[in-house]
Coordinates of C-alpha atoms in Angstrom, one line a residue:
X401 CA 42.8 137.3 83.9
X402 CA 39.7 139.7 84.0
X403 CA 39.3 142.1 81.5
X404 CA 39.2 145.0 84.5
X405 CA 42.8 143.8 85.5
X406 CA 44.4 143.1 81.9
X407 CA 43.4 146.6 80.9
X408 CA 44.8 148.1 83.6
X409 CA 47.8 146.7 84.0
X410 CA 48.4 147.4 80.1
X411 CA 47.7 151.2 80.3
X412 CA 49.8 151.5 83.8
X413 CA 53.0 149.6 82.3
X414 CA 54.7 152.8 80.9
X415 CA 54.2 155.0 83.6
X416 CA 54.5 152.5 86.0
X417 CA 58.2 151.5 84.6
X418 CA 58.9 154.8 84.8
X419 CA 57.7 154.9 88.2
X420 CA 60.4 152.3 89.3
X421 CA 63.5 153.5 87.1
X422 CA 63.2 156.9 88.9
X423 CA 66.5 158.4 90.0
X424 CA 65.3 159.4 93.4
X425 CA 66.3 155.7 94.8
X426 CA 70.2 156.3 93.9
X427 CA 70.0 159.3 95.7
X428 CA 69.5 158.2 98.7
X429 CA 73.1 157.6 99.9
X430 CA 73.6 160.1 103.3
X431 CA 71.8 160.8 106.6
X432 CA 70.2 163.8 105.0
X433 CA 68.9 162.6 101.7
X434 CA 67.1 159.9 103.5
X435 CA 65.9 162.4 106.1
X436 CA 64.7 164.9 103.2
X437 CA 62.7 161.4 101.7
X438 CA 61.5 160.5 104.9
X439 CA 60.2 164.2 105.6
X440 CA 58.5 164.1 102.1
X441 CA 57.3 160.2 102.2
X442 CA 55.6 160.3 105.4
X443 CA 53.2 162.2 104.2
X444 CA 52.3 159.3 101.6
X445 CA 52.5 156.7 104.3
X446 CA 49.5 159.0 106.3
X447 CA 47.4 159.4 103.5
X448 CA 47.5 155.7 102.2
X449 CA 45.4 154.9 105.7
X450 CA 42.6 157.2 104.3
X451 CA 42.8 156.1 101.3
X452 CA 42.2 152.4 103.0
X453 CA 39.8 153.6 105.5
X454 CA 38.0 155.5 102.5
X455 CA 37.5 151.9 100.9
X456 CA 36.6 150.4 104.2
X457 CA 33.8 152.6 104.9
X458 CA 32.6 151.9 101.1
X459 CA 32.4 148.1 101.6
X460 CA 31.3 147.4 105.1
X461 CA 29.1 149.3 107.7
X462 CA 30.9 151.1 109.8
X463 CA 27.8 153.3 111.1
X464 CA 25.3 152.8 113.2
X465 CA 22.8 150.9 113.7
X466 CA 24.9 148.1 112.1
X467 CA 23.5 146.5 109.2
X468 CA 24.6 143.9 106.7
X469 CA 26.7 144.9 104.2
X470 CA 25.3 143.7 100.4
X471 CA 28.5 141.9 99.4
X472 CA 30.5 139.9 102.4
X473 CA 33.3 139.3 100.2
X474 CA 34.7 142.5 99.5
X475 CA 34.2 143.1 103.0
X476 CA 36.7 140.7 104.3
X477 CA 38.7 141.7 101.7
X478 CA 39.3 145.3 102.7
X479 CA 38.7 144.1 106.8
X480 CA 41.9 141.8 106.2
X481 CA 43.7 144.5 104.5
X482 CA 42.8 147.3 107.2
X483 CA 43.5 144.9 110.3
X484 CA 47.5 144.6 108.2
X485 CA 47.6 147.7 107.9
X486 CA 45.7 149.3 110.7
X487 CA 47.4 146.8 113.6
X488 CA 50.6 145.1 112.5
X489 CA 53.6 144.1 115.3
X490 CA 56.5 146.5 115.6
X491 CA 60.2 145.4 116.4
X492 CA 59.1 144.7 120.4
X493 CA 55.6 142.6 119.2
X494 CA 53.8 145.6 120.4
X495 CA 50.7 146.5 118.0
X496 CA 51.4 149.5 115.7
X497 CA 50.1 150.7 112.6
X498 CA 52.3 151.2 109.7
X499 CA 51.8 155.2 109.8
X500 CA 53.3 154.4 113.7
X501 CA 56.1 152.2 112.6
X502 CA 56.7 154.9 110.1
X503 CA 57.6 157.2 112.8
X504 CA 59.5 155.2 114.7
X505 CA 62.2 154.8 111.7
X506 CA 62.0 158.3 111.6
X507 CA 62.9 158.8 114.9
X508 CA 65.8 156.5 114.8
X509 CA 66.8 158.3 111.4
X510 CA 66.9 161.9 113.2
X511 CA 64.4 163.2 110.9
X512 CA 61.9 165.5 112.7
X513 CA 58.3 163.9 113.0
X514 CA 56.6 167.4 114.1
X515 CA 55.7 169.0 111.0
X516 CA 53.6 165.2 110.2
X517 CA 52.5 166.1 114.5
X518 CA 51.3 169.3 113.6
X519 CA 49.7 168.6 110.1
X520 CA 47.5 166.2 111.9
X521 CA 46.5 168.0 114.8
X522 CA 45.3 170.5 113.1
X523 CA 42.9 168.0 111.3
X524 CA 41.3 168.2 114.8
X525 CA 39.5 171.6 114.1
X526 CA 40.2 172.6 110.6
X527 CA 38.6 170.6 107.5
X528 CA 41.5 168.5 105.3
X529 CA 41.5 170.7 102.0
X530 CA 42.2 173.8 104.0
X531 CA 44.8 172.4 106.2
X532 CA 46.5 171.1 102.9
X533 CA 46.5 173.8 101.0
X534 CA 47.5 176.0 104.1
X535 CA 50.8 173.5 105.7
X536 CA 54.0 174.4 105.4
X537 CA 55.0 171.1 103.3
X538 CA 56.5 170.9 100.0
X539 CA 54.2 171.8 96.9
X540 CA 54.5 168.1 95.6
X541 CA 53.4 166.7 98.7
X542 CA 50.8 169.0 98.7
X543 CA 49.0 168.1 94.8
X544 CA 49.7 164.2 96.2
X545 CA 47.3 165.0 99.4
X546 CA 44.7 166.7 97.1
X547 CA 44.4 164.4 94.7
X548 CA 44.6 161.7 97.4
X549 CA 41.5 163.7 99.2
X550 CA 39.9 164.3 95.6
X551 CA 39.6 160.5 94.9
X552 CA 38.5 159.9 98.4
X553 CA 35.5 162.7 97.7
X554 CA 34.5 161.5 94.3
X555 CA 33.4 158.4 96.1
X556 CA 33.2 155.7 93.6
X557 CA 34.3 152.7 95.3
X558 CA 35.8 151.0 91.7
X559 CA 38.3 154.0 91.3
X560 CA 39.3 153.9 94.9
X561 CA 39.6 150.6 94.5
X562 CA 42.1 150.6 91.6
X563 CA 44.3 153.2 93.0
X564 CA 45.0 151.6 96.2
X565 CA 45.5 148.5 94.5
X566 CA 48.0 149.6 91.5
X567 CA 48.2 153.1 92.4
X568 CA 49.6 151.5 96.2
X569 CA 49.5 147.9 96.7
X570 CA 51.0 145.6 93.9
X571 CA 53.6 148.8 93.3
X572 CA 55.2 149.3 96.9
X573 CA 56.8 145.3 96.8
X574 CA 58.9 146.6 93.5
X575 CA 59.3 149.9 94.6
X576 CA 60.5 149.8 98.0
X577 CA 62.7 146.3 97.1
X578 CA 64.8 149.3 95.4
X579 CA 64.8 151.4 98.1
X580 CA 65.8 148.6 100.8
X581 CA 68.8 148.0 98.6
X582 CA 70.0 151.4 98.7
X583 CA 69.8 151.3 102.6
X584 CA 71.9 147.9 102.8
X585 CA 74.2 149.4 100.7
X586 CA 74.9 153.1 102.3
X587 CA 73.8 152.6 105.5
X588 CA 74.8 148.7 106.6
X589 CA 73.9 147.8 110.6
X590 CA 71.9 150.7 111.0
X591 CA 67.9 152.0 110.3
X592 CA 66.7 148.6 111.3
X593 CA 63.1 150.1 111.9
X594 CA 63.1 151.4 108.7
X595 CA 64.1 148.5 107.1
X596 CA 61.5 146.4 109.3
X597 CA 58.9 149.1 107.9
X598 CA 60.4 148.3 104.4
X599 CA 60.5 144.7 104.3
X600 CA 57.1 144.2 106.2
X601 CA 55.2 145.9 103.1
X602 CA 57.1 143.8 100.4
X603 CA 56.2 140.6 102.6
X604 CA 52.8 141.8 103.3
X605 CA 51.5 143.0 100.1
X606 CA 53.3 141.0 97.8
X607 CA 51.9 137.8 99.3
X608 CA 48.3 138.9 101.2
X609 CA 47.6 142.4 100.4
X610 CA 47.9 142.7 96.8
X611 CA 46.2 139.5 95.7
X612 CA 43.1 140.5 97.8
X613 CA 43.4 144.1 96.4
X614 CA 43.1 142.9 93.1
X615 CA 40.4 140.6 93.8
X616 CA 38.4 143.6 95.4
X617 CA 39.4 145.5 91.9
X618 CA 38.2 143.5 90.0
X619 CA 34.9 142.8 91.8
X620 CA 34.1 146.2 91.9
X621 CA 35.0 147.2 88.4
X622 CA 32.4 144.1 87.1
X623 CA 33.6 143.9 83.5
X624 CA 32.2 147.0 83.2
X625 CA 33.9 149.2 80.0
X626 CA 32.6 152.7 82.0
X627 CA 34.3 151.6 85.4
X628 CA 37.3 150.5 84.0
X629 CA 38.0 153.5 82.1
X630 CA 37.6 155.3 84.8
X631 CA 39.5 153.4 87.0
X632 CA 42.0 153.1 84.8
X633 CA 42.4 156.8 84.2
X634 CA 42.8 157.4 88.3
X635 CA 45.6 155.2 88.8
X636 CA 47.8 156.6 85.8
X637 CA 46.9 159.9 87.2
X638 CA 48.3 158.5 90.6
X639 CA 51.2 157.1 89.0
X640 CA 52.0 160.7 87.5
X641 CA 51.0 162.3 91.0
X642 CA 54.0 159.8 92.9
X643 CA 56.4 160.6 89.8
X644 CA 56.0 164.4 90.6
X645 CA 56.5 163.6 94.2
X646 CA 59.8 161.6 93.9
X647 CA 60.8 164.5 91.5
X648 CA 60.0 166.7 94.5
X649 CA 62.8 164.8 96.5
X650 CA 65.3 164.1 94.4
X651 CA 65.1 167.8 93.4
X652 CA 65.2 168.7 97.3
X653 CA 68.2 166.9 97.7
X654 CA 69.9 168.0 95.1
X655 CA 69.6 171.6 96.4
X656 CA 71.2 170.4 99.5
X657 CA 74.2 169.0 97.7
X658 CA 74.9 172.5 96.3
X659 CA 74.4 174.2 99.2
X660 CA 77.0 171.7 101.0
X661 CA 79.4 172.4 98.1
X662 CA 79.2 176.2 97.4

């Protein structure tokens, strides 16, 4: 293993175990937890596609005139990832990206999509920090979208590179494998798009996604002590950013238990 991914990996292992053990995945055992973690978790689905398309417009030329990117590999490493990602096959074979198949478990959940509707259309006129730190969303959500948008600014492809890869990629198989459980268990014959959503992530990044991730990583990172410090920094800082955002739903839900019981 490179020295880029062993040092990551070893500084990541605490917070990411934490990560995994959280408490939030229990709680999702009625129609309006998962509703309150679908609310909060779409929001993470959207901004993942920036995050992508950041690292897409990094490593290949997506302006014009065209011209020849300096590295081809990394290029079809993020293109495979994007076209995944970007243009997967929904339940009917129809072409969807994950944000869209997102949506459509939502739907089928009963959990309203038009606060996610509105926070994007307003995109359309208003820069992103202002309409994040101006929508009506929870305040974790919010710090997860601005430090999102803040990696995206910095614009250093190696740290974008490293959260979307152990920030996103090579966590989501473990993470929603907990999640899908949960569902099986409280919710049997039912939420079959969310499940689809679920189960095509662990498929695709455990097997495609996250072994051309790394690659990319550690391409960009080149053995280099400065770049993988600084890599390594963002992605425990994402780690900590998804922690506070899990602790954002499982403490939403627990407010709606005791409003239910007083």
């Amino acid at each position: 293993m490179s020295l880029a991914l062993s040092t990551l990996e070893t500084r990541i292992a605490p917070l990411r175990q934490s990560l995994l053990a959280h408490q939030v995945y229990q709680a999702i055992e009625s129609p309006e937890a998962l509703r309150i973690f679908m609310s909060h978790h779409v929001f993470a689905v959207w901004d993942f596609m920036s995050l992508l398309k950041a690292l897409q417009r990094e490593l290949t030329c997506v302006t014009l005139p065209w011209r020849p990117n300096a590295n081809a590999a990394t290029a079809r490493l993020i293109n495979e990832i994007v076209c995944g990602e970007e243009s997967d096959l929904d339940l009917k074979g129809n072409a969807a990206s994950h944000f869209e198949l997102y949506l459509q478990a939502m739907q089928q959940a009963d959990t309203h999509t038009q606060p996610i509707i509105d926070f994007l259309q307003q995109l359309d006129s208003t820069p992103i920090k202002k309409v994040v730190d101006n929508a009506d969303i929870p305040e974790t959500v919010r710090q997860f979208l601005s430090f999102t948008f803040k990696i995206i600014a910095e614009n250093k492809p190696h740290v974008l590179a490293a959260v979307f890869t152990f920030g996103r990629e090579d966590l989501i198989p473990d993470m929603f494998r907990k999640i899908v459980e949960d569902l099986k268990k409280h919710f049997p014959d039912k939420l079959n798009a969310l499940i689809y959503y679920l189960d095509r992530h662990i498929e695709l990044d455990e097997d495609t996604h996250t072994p051309l991730a790394r690659e990319m990583t550690k391409h960009l990172c080149a053995e280099d002590p400065i770049k993988i410090a600084e890599a390594a920094d963002a992605v425990e800082q994402a780690l900590r950013m998804r922690i506070k955002l899990w602790d954002g739903v499982w403490e939403a839900i627990q407010e709606t238990k005791l409003v239910v019981t007083e």
